[in-house]
mmCIF file of C-alpha atoms in Angstrom:
data_model
loop_
_atom_site.group_PDB
_atom_site.id
_atom_site.type_symbol
_atom_site.label_atom_id
_atom_site.label_comp_id
_atom_site.label_asym_id
_atom_site.label_seq_id
_atom_site.Cartn_x
_atom_site.Cartn_y
_atom_site.Cartn_z
ATOM 1 C CA MET A 147 0.000 0.000 0.000
ATOM 2 C CA SER A 148 1.288 3.455 -0.894
ATOM 3 C CA ARG A 149 1.882 5.871 1.927
ATOM 4 C CA GLY A 150 0.499 9.372 2.009
ATOM 5 C CA VAL A 151 2.359 12.523 1.128
ATOM 6 C CA GLU A 152 4.321 14.078 3.986
ATOM 7 C CA ASN A 153 3.990 17.825 4.452
ATOM 8 C CA VAL A 154 6.250 20.375 6.059
ATOM 9 C CA ARG A 155 5.108 20.616 9.654
ATOM 10 C CA GLY A 156 2.891 23.643 10.208
ATOM 11 C CA LEU A 157 2.332 24.352 6.513
ATOM 12 C CA PHE A 158 -0.563 22.058 5.579
ATOM 13 C CA PHE A 159 -3.366 20.462 7.555
ATOM 14 C CA ASP A 160 -5.525 17.347 7.505
ATOM 15 C CA HIS A 161 -8.712 17.748 5.459
ATOM 16 C CA ARG A 162 -10.818 16.985 8.537
ATOM 17 C CA ASP A 163 -9.230 19.862 10.424
ATOM 18 C CA ILE A 164 -9.803 22.102 7.414
ATOM 19 C CA GLU A 165 -13.482 21.148 7.188
ATOM 20 C CA MET A 166 -13.907 21.866 10.891
ATOM 21 C CA ALA A 167 -12.178 25.253 10.568
ATOM 22 C CA VAL A 168 -14.411 26.240 7.649
ATOM 23 C CA SER A 169 -17.552 25.173 9.525
ATOM 24 C CA LEU A 170 -16.501 27.211 12.586
ATOM 25 C CA ASN A 171 -15.330 30.184 10.495
ATOM 26 C CA GLN A 172 -11.806 29.836 11.827
ATOM 27 C CA ILE A 173 -8.340 29.928 10.297
ATOM 28 C CA LEU A 174 -5.495 27.513 10.954
ATOM 29 C CA ARG A 175 -2.545 29.381 9.488
ATOM 30 C CA LEU A 176 -1.530 33.016 9.241
ATOM 31 C CA THR A 177 1.278 34.190 6.968
ATOM 32 C CA ILE A 178 2.950 37.436 7.995
ATOM 33 C CA GLN A 179 5.342 39.478 5.891
ATOM 34 C CA ILE A 180 8.008 40.601 8.328
ATOM 35 C CA GLU A 181 10.826 41.895 6.133
ATOM 36 C CA GLY A 182 9.579 44.609 3.789
ATOM 37 C CA SER A 183 11.260 44.259 0.400
ATOM 38 C CA ARG A 184 14.881 44.027 1.589
ATOM 39 C CA CYS A 185 16.626 41.034 0.027
ATOM 40 C CA ASN A 186 20.097 39.824 -0.877
ATOM 41 C CA LEU A 187 18.861 38.257 -4.141
ATOM 42 C CA SER A 188 16.854 39.454 -7.149
ATOM 43 C CA CYS A 189 14.880 36.343 -8.050
ATOM 44 C CA ARG A 190 13.297 36.616 -11.486
ATOM 45 C CA TYR A 191 10.013 35.086 -10.321
ATOM 46 C CA CYS A 192 9.602 37.094 -7.093
ATOM 47 C CA TRP A 193 6.275 38.804 -6.457
ATOM 48 C CA SER A 194 7.866 41.566 -4.327
ATOM 49 C CA ASP A 195 7.535 44.266 -6.999
ATOM 50 C CA HIS A 196 3.759 43.774 -7.029
ATOM 51 C CA PRO A 197 1.664 46.637 -5.536
ATOM 52 C CA GLY A 198 0.520 44.232 -2.827
ATOM 53 C CA SER A 199 4.052 43.880 -1.508
ATOM 54 C CA SER A 200 4.934 46.225 1.310
ATOM 55 C CA ARG A 201 7.625 48.865 1.684
ATOM 56 C CA ARG A 202 6.913 49.172 5.397
ATOM 57 C CA ASN A 203 7.437 46.793 8.293
ATOM 58 C CA MET A 204 4.839 46.636 11.026
ATOM 59 C CA THR A 205 6.232 47.280 14.473
ATOM 60 C CA MET A 206 6.845 44.290 16.722
ATOM 61 C CA ASP A 207 3.982 45.460 18.928
ATOM 62 C CA GLU A 208 1.672 45.280 15.909
ATOM 63 C CA VAL A 209 2.959 41.824 14.991
ATOM 64 C CA ARG A 210 2.505 40.564 18.554
ATOM 65 C CA THR A 211 -1.058 41.903 18.624
ATOM 66 C CA ILE A 212 -1.945 40.186 15.331
ATOM 67 C CA ILE A 213 -0.485 36.865 16.462
ATOM 68 C CA ARG A 214 -2.335 37.036 19.781
ATOM 69 C CA GLN A 215 -5.580 37.870 17.976
ATOM 70 C CA SER A 216 -5.054 34.881 15.687
ATOM 71 C CA THR A 217 -4.988 32.352 18.531
ATOM 72 C CA ALA A 218 -8.617 33.136 19.378
ATOM 73 C CA LEU A 219 -9.535 32.334 15.769
ATOM 74 C CA GLY A 220 -8.066 28.836 15.762
ATOM 75 C CA VAL A 221 -4.628 29.557 14.293
ATOM 76 C CA ARG A 222 -2.052 26.814 14.894
ATOM 77 C CA SER A 223 0.879 28.061 12.833
ATOM 78 C CA ILE A 224 2.451 31.340 11.788
ATOM 79 C CA VAL A 225 4.329 31.468 8.486
ATOM 80 C CA LEU A 226 7.091 34.066 8.302
ATOM 81 C CA THR A 227 7.854 35.401 4.868
ATOM 82 C CA GLY A 228 8.924 38.604 3.248
ATOM 83 C CA GLY A 229 8.778 40.576 0.083
ATOM 84 C CA GLY A 230 12.460 40.053 0.759
ATOM 85 C CA GLU A 231 14.531 37.712 2.919
ATOM 86 C CA PRO A 232 13.198 37.282 6.502
ATOM 87 C CA LEU A 233 16.509 36.058 7.912
ATOM 88 C CA LEU A 234 18.282 39.296 7.027
ATOM 89 C CA ASP A 235 16.818 40.485 10.332
ATOM 90 C CA VAL A 236 17.446 37.531 12.638
ATOM 91 C CA SER A 237 16.660 39.507 15.768
ATOM 92 C CA ARG A 238 13.159 40.272 14.490
ATOM 93 C CA VAL A 239 12.628 36.636 13.496
ATOM 94 C CA ARG A 240 13.826 35.558 16.932
ATOM 95 C CA GLU A 241 11.278 37.859 18.571
ATOM 96 C CA VAL A 242 8.428 36.501 16.458
ATOM 97 C CA LEU A 243 9.451 32.915 17.154
ATOM 98 C CA SER A 244 9.523 33.652 20.882
ATOM 99 C CA VAL A 245 5.989 35.057 20.706
ATOM 100 C CA CYS A 246 4.812 31.950 18.830
ATOM 101 C CA GLU A 247 6.469 29.665 21.339
ATOM 102 C CA SER A 248 4.887 31.468 24.284
ATOM 103 C CA LEU A 249 1.442 31.016 22.700
ATOM 104 C CA GLY A 250 1.926 27.360 21.789
ATOM 105 C CA LEU A 251 2.059 28.066 18.048
ATOM 106 C CA TRP A 252 4.251 26.391 15.444
ATOM 107 C CA ALA A 253 6.104 28.610 12.954
ATOM 108 C CA VAL A 254 7.373 28.166 9.398
ATOM 109 C CA ILE A 255 10.070 30.316 7.801
ATOM 110 C CA PHE A 256 10.310 30.713 4.024
ATOM 111 C CA THR A 257 13.911 31.673 3.252
ATOM 112 C CA ASN A 258 16.314 31.597 0.336
ATOM 113 C CA GLY A 259 18.711 29.909 2.769
ATOM 114 C CA THR A 260 21.765 31.895 1.725
ATOM 115 C CA VAL A 261 22.381 33.381 5.183
ATOM 116 C CA VAL A 262 21.909 30.115 7.082
ATOM 117 C CA ASP A 263 25.140 28.886 8.634
ATOM 118 C CA ALA A 264 25.843 26.255 11.290
ATOM 119 C CA ALA A 265 25.296 28.672 14.180
ATOM 120 C CA LEU A 266 21.958 29.919 12.885
ATOM 121 C CA ALA A 267 20.775 26.386 12.038
ATOM 122 C CA GLU A 268 21.575 25.339 15.591
ATOM 123 C CA GLU A 269 19.902 28.352 17.199
ATOM 124 C CA LEU A 270 16.686 28.221 15.171
ATOM 125 C CA LYS A 271 16.259 24.521 15.879
ATOM 126 C CA THR A 272 15.620 25.358 19.549
ATOM 127 C CA PHE A 273 12.339 27.022 18.527
ATOM 128 C CA PRO A 274 9.136 25.284 17.382
ATOM 129 C CA VAL A 275 9.724 26.102 13.713
ATOM 130 C CA SER A 276 10.088 24.516 10.277
ATOM 131 C CA ILE A 277 12.091 25.927 7.383
ATOM 132 C CA VAL A 278 11.386 25.970 3.656
ATOM 133 C CA ALA A 279 14.600 26.907 1.849
ATOM 134 C CA LYS A 280 15.138 27.443 -1.879
ATOM 135 C CA LEU A 281 16.957 25.236 -4.357
ATOM 136 C CA HIS A 282 16.446 25.527 -8.114
ATOM 137 C CA ALA A 283 19.170 23.146 -9.319
ATOM 138 C CA LEU A 284 21.546 20.594 -7.853
ATOM 139 C CA ASP A 285 24.708 20.853 -9.923
ATOM 140 C CA ASP A 286 23.823 23.580 -12.412
ATOM 141 C CA ALA A 287 24.924 26.742 -10.648
ATOM 142 C CA GLU A 288 24.464 28.808 -13.798
ATOM 143 C CA THR A 289 20.726 28.063 -13.987
ATOM 144 C CA ALA A 290 20.213 28.509 -10.247
ATOM 145 C CA ASP A 291 22.090 31.807 -10.248
ATOM 146 C CA TRP A 292 20.067 33.001 -13.233
ATOM 147 C CA LEU A 293 16.821 32.332 -11.388
ATOM 148 C CA ALA A 294 18.161 34.004 -8.234
ATOM 149 C CA GLY A 295 19.438 36.999 -10.190
ATOM 150 C CA GLN A 296 22.854 36.832 -8.558
ATOM 151 C CA THR A 297 26.098 35.033 -9.257
ATOM 152 C CA GLY A 298 27.140 32.723 -6.433
ATOM 153 C CA ALA A 299 23.609 32.340 -5.032
ATOM 154 C CA HIS A 300 23.507 28.596 -5.720
ATOM 155 C CA ASP A 301 26.638 27.916 -3.684
ATOM 156 C CA HIS A 302 25.226 29.841 -0.729
ATOM 157 C CA MET A 303 21.862 28.042 -1.012
ATOM 158 C CA MET A 304 23.582 24.656 -1.019
ATOM 159 C CA ALA A 305 25.723 25.664 1.947
ATOM 160 C CA GLY A 306 22.623 26.756 3.867
ATOM 161 C CA ILE A 307 20.834 23.487 3.161
ATOM 162 C CA GLY A 308 23.993 21.621 4.173
ATOM 163 C CA SER A 309 23.962 23.394 7.535
ATOM 164 C CA LEU A 310 20.315 22.488 8.073
ATOM 165 C CA LEU A 311 20.940 18.849 7.146
ATOM 166 C CA SER A 312 23.948 18.602 9.440
ATOM 167 C CA HIS A 313 21.765 19.817 12.320
ATOM 168 C CA SER A 314 19.082 17.179 11.654
ATOM 169 C CA TRP A 315 16.362 19.537 10.458
ATOM 170 C CA THR A 316 14.727 16.697 8.534
ATOM 171 C CA GLU A 317 13.580 15.162 11.830
ATOM 172 C CA ASP A 318 9.861 15.573 12.460
ATOM 173 C CA LYS A 319 9.234 16.967 8.936
ATOM 174 C CA ARG A 320 10.833 20.326 9.668
ATOM 175 C CA LEU A 321 12.671 20.929 6.383
ATOM 176 C CA GLY A 322 11.346 21.583 2.905
ATOM 177 C CA CYS A 323 12.913 22.975 -0.274
ATOM 178 C CA GLU A 324 11.112 25.161 -2.758
ATOM 179 C CA ALA A 325 11.916 25.051 -6.470
ATOM 180 C CA ILE A 326 10.294 27.223 -9.132
ATOM 181 C CA ILE A 327 9.676 25.243 -12.316
ATOM 182 C CA VAL A 328 10.833 26.951 -15.514
ATOM 183 C CA ARG A 329 12.125 25.669 -18.830
ATOM 184 C CA ARG A 330 15.772 26.066 -17.825
ATOM 185 C CA ASN A 331 15.575 23.692 -14.879
ATOM 186 C CA ALA A 332 12.730 21.375 -15.958
ATOM 187 C CA GLU A 333 14.997 18.506 -17.025
ATOM 188 C CA GLN A 334 16.869 18.676 -13.716
ATOM 189 C CA LEU A 335 13.793 18.396 -11.518
ATOM 190 C CA PRO A 336 13.603 14.579 -11.364
ATOM 191 C CA ALA A 337 17.161 14.371 -9.995
ATOM 192 C CA MET A 338 16.412 17.147 -7.510
ATOM 193 C CA TRP A 339 13.205 15.420 -6.417
ATOM 194 C CA ARG A 340 15.019 12.129 -5.816
ATOM 195 C CA TRP A 341 17.822 13.855 -3.938
ATOM 196 C CA MET A 342 15.362 15.596 -1.618
ATOM 197 C CA ARG A 343 13.384 12.425 -0.952
ATOM 198 C CA GLN A 344 16.599 10.522 -0.242
ATOM 199 C CA HIS A 345 17.713 13.160 2.257
ATOM 200 C CA GLY A 346 14.352 13.464 4.004
ATOM 201 C CA ILE A 347 13.660 16.923 2.603
ATOM 202 C CA ILE A 348 10.060 17.616 1.606
ATOM 203 C CA PRO A 349 9.986 18.979 -1.977
ATOM 204 C CA TYR A 350 7.910 22.060 -2.692
ATOM 205 C CA PHE A 351 7.985 22.416 -6.494
ATOM 206 C CA GLU A 352 5.677 24.942 -8.124
ATOM 207 C CA SER A 353 5.181 26.960 -11.286
ATOM 208 C CA PRO A 354 5.994 30.690 -11.347
ATOM 209 C CA LYS A 355 3.070 33.039 -10.843
ATOM 210 C CA ARG A 356 2.669 35.954 -13.259
ATOM 211 C CA VAL A 357 2.955 38.646 -10.600
ATOM 212 C CA GLY A 358 5.769 40.974 -9.598
ATOM 213 C CA ARG A 359 9.048 40.372 -11.423
ATOM 214 C CA ALA A 360 7.738 37.230 -13.096
ATOM 215 C CA ARG A 361 5.732 39.454 -15.429
ATOM 216 C CA SER A 362 9.042 40.522 -16.972
ATOM 217 C CA MET A 363 10.529 37.034 -17.194
ATOM 218 C CA GLU A 364 11.087 35.694 -20.691
ATOM 219 C CA GLU A 365 7.862 34.117 -21.963
ATOM 220 C CA GLU A 366 9.674 31.023 -23.193
ATOM 221 C CA GLU A 367 10.633 30.167 -19.607
ATOM 222 C CA PHE A 368 6.980 29.487 -18.744
ATOM 223 C CA LEU A 369 6.066 25.903 -19.530
ATOM 224 C CA THR A 370 2.786 25.278 -21.335
ATOM 225 C CA PRO A 371 0.032 23.660 -19.236
ATOM 226 C CA SER A 372 0.666 20.359 -21.028
ATOM 227 C CA GLU A 373 4.402 20.547 -20.333
ATOM 228 C CA MET A 374 3.822 21.381 -16.690
ATOM 229 C CA GLY A 375 1.430 18.469 -16.426
ATOM 230 C CA ASP A 376 4.115 16.181 -17.857
ATOM 231 C CA VAL A 377 6.572 17.374 -15.195
ATOM 232 C CA PHE A 378 4.086 16.713 -12.405
ATOM 233 C CA SER A 379 3.225 13.268 -13.812
ATOM 234 C CA LEU A 380 6.916 12.351 -14.026
ATOM 235 C CA LEU A 381 7.494 13.381 -10.400
ATOM 236 C CA GLN A 382 4.397 11.429 -9.395
ATOM 237 C CA GLU A 383 5.739 8.329 -11.141
ATOM 238 C CA ILE A 384 9.100 8.673 -9.367
ATOM 239 C CA ASP A 385 7.313 8.795 -6.021
ATOM 240 C CA ARG A 386 5.153 5.800 -6.880
ATOM 241 C CA ARG A 387 7.946 3.565 -8.166
ATOM 242 C CA GLU A 388 10.848 4.581 -5.943
ATOM 243 C CA PHE A 389 9.378 5.880 -2.689
ATOM 244 C CA ASN A 390 5.970 4.189 -2.472
ATOM 245 C CA ILE A 391 4.249 7.581 -2.248
ATOM 246 C CA ASP A 392 1.139 8.350 -4.263
ATOM 247 C CA TRP A 393 -0.591 11.608 -5.046
ATOM 248 C CA LEU A 394 -2.603 13.356 -7.733
ATOM 249 C CA PRO A 395 -0.641 15.470 -10.262
ATOM 250 C CA LYS A 396 -2.832 18.551 -9.871
ATOM 251 C CA PRO A 397 -1.698 22.192 -9.745
ATOM 252 C CA PRO A 398 -0.080 24.252 -8.492
ATOM 253 C CA ILE A 399 2.419 22.506 -6.126
ATOM 254 C CA ALA A 400 3.644 19.019 -6.977
ATOM 255 C CA ALA A 401 2.335 16.385 -4.525
ATOM 256 C CA LEU A 402 0.736 19.072 -2.386
ATOM 257 C CA GLY A 403 -1.714 21.039 -4.514
ATOM 258 C CA CYS A 404 -3.137 24.080 -2.746
ATOM 259 C CA ASP A 405 -5.933 24.324 -0.203
ATOM 260 C CA LYS A 406 -4.863 27.314 1.872
ATOM 261 C CA TRP A 407 -7.757 29.513 0.763
ATOM 262 C CA HIS A 408 -9.910 27.357 3.026
ATOM 263 C CA TYR A 409 -7.927 28.002 6.195
ATOM 264 C CA ALA A 410 -5.188 30.633 5.808
ATOM 265 C CA LEU A 411 -4.688 34.358 5.280
ATOM 266 C CA TYR A 412 -1.752 36.540 4.264
ATOM 267 C CA VAL A 413 -0.817 39.764 6.094
ATOM 268 C CA SER A 414 1.455 42.247 4.320
ATOM 269 C CA GLY A 415 4.098 44.253 6.147
ATOM 270 C CA SER A 416 1.718 47.206 6.368
ATOM 271 C CA GLY A 417 -1.147 45.164 7.797
ATOM 272 C CA ASP A 418 -3.218 44.636 4.658
ATOM 273 C CA VAL A 419 -4.886 41.212 4.511
ATOM 274 C CA TYR A 420 -5.111 39.100 1.345
ATOM 275 C CA PRO A 421 -6.193 35.515 0.560
ATOM 276 C CA CYS A 422 -2.590 34.517 -0.207
ATOM 277 C CA SER A 423 0.782 35.914 -1.249
ATOM 278 C CA GLY A 424 -0.066 35.629 -4.947
ATOM 279 C CA VAL A 425 -3.532 37.204 -4.921
ATOM 280 C CA PHE A 426 -3.463 40.837 -3.826
ATOM 281 C CA TRP A 427 -7.222 41.140 -3.595
ATOM 282 C CA PRO A 428 -7.809 43.131 -0.379
ATOM 283 C CA LEU A 429 -9.874 41.530 2.364
ATOM 284 C CA GLY A 430 -9.199 44.066 5.097
ATOM 285 C CA ASP A 431 -6.777 46.400 6.849
ATOM 286 C CA LEU A 432 -5.463 45.522 10.318
ATOM 287 C CA GLY A 433 -4.710 49.175 10.876
ATOM 288 C CA ARG A 434 -8.466 49.800 11.014
ATOM 289 C CA GLN A 435 -9.986 46.391 11.772
ATOM 290 C CA THR A 436 -9.318 43.497 14.074
ATOM 291 C CA LEU A 437 -8.358 40.159 12.589
ATOM 292 C CA LYS A 438 -11.654 38.745 13.890
ATOM 293 C CA GLU A 439 -13.657 41.382 12.020
ATOM 294 C CA ILE A 440 -11.848 40.507 8.794
ATOM 295 C CA VAL A 441 -12.175 36.739 9.219
ATOM 296 C CA GLU A 442 -15.909 37.068 9.915
ATOM 297 C CA SER A 443 -16.557 39.421 6.976
ATOM 298 C CA PRO A 444 -18.686 38.272 4.009
ATOM 299 C CA VAL A 445 -15.773 38.614 1.584
ATOM 300 C CA CYS A 446 -13.607 36.352 3.734
ATOM 301 C CA ARG A 447 -16.403 33.778 3.886
ATOM 302 C CA THR A 448 -16.448 33.854 0.085
ATOM 303 C CA VAL A 449 -12.750 33.040 0.071
ATOM 304 C CA ARG A 450 -13.332 30.102 2.418
ATOM 305 C CA GLU A 451 -15.997 28.779 0.054
ATOM 306 C CA VAL A 452 -13.858 29.327 -3.040
ATOM 307 C CA ASN A 453 -14.809 26.044 -4.724
ATOM 308 C CA SER A 454 -18.491 27.011 -4.925
ATOM 309 C CA HIS A 455 -17.614 30.328 -6.629
ATOM 310 C CA LEU A 456 -15.280 29.023 -9.343
ATOM 311 C CA LYS A 457 -16.044 30.050 -12.910
ATOM 312 C CA GLY A 458 -15.346 28.720 -16.380
ATOM 313 C CA ARG A 459 -13.661 25.348 -16.663
ATOM 314 C CA CYS A 460 -12.810 25.291 -12.949
ATOM 315 C CA GLY A 461 -16.499 25.538 -12.121
ATOM 316 C CA ASP A 462 -17.239 22.691 -14.509
ATOM 317 C CA CYS A 463 -14.590 20.235 -13.348
ATOM 318 C CA VAL A 464 -14.975 16.881 -11.618
ATOM 319 C CA TRP A 465 -12.234 17.931 -9.199
ATOM 320 C CA ASN A 466 -14.184 21.048 -8.206
ATOM 321 C CA SER A 467 -14.884 19.789 -4.683
ATOM 322 C CA CYS A 468 -11.215 19.213 -3.834
ATOM 323 C CA CYS A 469 -9.213 21.494 -6.141
ATOM 324 C CA TYR A 470 -9.379 25.125 -7.221
ATOM 325 C CA GLY A 471 -6.255 25.286 -9.361
ATOM 326 C CA CYS A 472 -4.014 28.304 -8.850
ATOM 327 C CA ARG A 473 -5.954 31.387 -7.859
ATOM 328 C CA ALA A 474 -2.838 33.555 -8.291
ATOM 329 C CA ASP A 475 -2.604 32.734 -11.995
ATOM 330 C CA ALA A 476 -6.332 33.260 -12.487
ATOM 331 C CA TYR A 477 -6.237 36.638 -10.750
ATOM 332 C CA ALA A 478 -3.075 37.784 -12.550
ATOM 333 C CA LEU A 479 -4.538 37.026 -15.964
ATOM 334 C CA THR A 480 -8.123 38.209 -15.448
ATOM 335 C CA GLY A 481 -8.375 40.363 -12.328
ATOM 336 C CA ASP A 482 -11.011 37.919 -11.063
ATOM 337 C CA PRO A 483 -9.873 35.644 -8.194
ATOM 338 C CA PHE A 484 -12.553 33.089 -9.098
ATOM 339 C CA ALA A 485 -11.890 32.897 -12.830
ATOM 340 C CA GLU A 486 -10.759 29.625 -14.363
ATOM 341 C CA ASP A 487 -7.094 28.728 -14.052
ATOM 342 C CA ALA A 488 -5.954 28.927 -17.673
ATOM 343 C CA GLY A 489 -2.699 27.187 -16.751
ATOM 344 C CA CYS A 490 -4.393 24.043 -15.465
ATOM 345 C CA TRP A 491 -3.689 20.715 -17.171
ATOM 346 C CA PHE A 492 -5.838 18.616 -14.832
ATOM 347 C CA TRP A 493 -9.319 19.718 -15.901
ATOM 348 C CA LYS A 494 -11.967 17.051 -16.478
ATOM 349 C CA PRO A 495 -15.467 18.162 -17.518
ATOM 350 C CA MET A 496 -18.185 17.531 -14.951
ATOM 351 C CA ARG A 497 -20.660 16.453 -17.599
ATOM 352 C CA ALA A 498 -18.466 13.474 -18.586
ATOM 353 C CA SER A 499 -19.930 11.273 -15.875
ATOM 354 C CA GLY A 500 -21.577 11.927 -12.553
ATOM 355 C CA ALA A 501 -20.314 8.606 -11.215
ATOM 356 C CA ASP A 502 -16.828 9.447 -12.434
ATOM 357 C CA ALA A 503 -16.920 12.703 -10.503
ATOM 358 C CA VAL A 504 -17.803 10.871 -7.291
ATOM 359 C CA ASN A 505 -15.043 8.333 -7.863
ATOM 360 C CA ARG A 506 -12.499 11.084 -8.456
ATOM 361 C CA ALA A 507 -13.484 12.893 -5.261
ATOM 362 C CA ASP A 508 -13.195 9.624 -3.327
ATOM 363 C CA SER A 509 -9.768 9.062 -4.873
ATOM 364 C CA GLU A 510 -8.649 12.477 -3.667
ATOM 365 C CA ASP A 511 -9.624 11.603 -0.090
ATOM 366 C CA GLU A 512 -7.480 8.460 -0.296
ATOM 367 C CA HIS A 513 -4.464 10.492 -1.390
ATOM 368 C CA GLU A 514 -4.596 12.929 1.541
#
């Protein structure tokens, strides 16, 4: 029997917990931008140049207040990210982690990993936190540096991951690696996937979203939906044959999909609230509202019930009950967060067979 997909601790949740959170109008995860737009790289796919990215950091008092408010709404984990690199300000990260620890919350840090050394890997491991680092190629520094927008970035990323591995960060599912899938690195992804599985790292491979700097990336670097589907299917086959792991090759993150609209929110550095880091469709402003007021608003309820508001092919898909594609791509291309995901390769028309739709939904439950 195949085993289920392992997730980075604190990043994804069991579908039963998600259903309960939706029914109670709660959230399980809150992502907070804590490092403005300051970064030591210039990644070609970064969304930080988007109007929704922030040029201001909230004060620590504001961050503490938001985190405390979140606990009353069911939040279990806080994701630390930035329109830049969060670990450029380790003292601020340390403060946030201490707040999370005092409230019994788990944390997740998204980082490019270039500033992680042995000392930092050791210190951070004392907190209840997971890390998702970046790695866009194994041995092809030229491609990785091109994606990062800086020569030498690949070597620093590999060194950072090495420090995390040497300090046993793979224990208890605390280490993941994010790779952005473009044409330049597509052929290298199977080797990267195997390497991560063999080292206990949870892969987090996704397509670039057409926001921020990615809008200026060469068009030929974006794979067609069919090509992206082939990549996902190949990675799925590797997991099935070599690691006894099974999953559905649906967008937008290989093996993981996306379900965070049901249970998570994104807070920019200035306190604006959005459904996620790729969809800058405003839900509220923490400078004028409490988090509870935003979560309980009609527009936020619409986000929670995203599947019932999908349009076009997404609304007429047998996977509609358990998949909503990539809302970031839909919003970037149409300005409508509920429009069909034109980049999806997994669409199956609902009218094909009612029984087939039920079987597909049941299959999804077995893969979770």
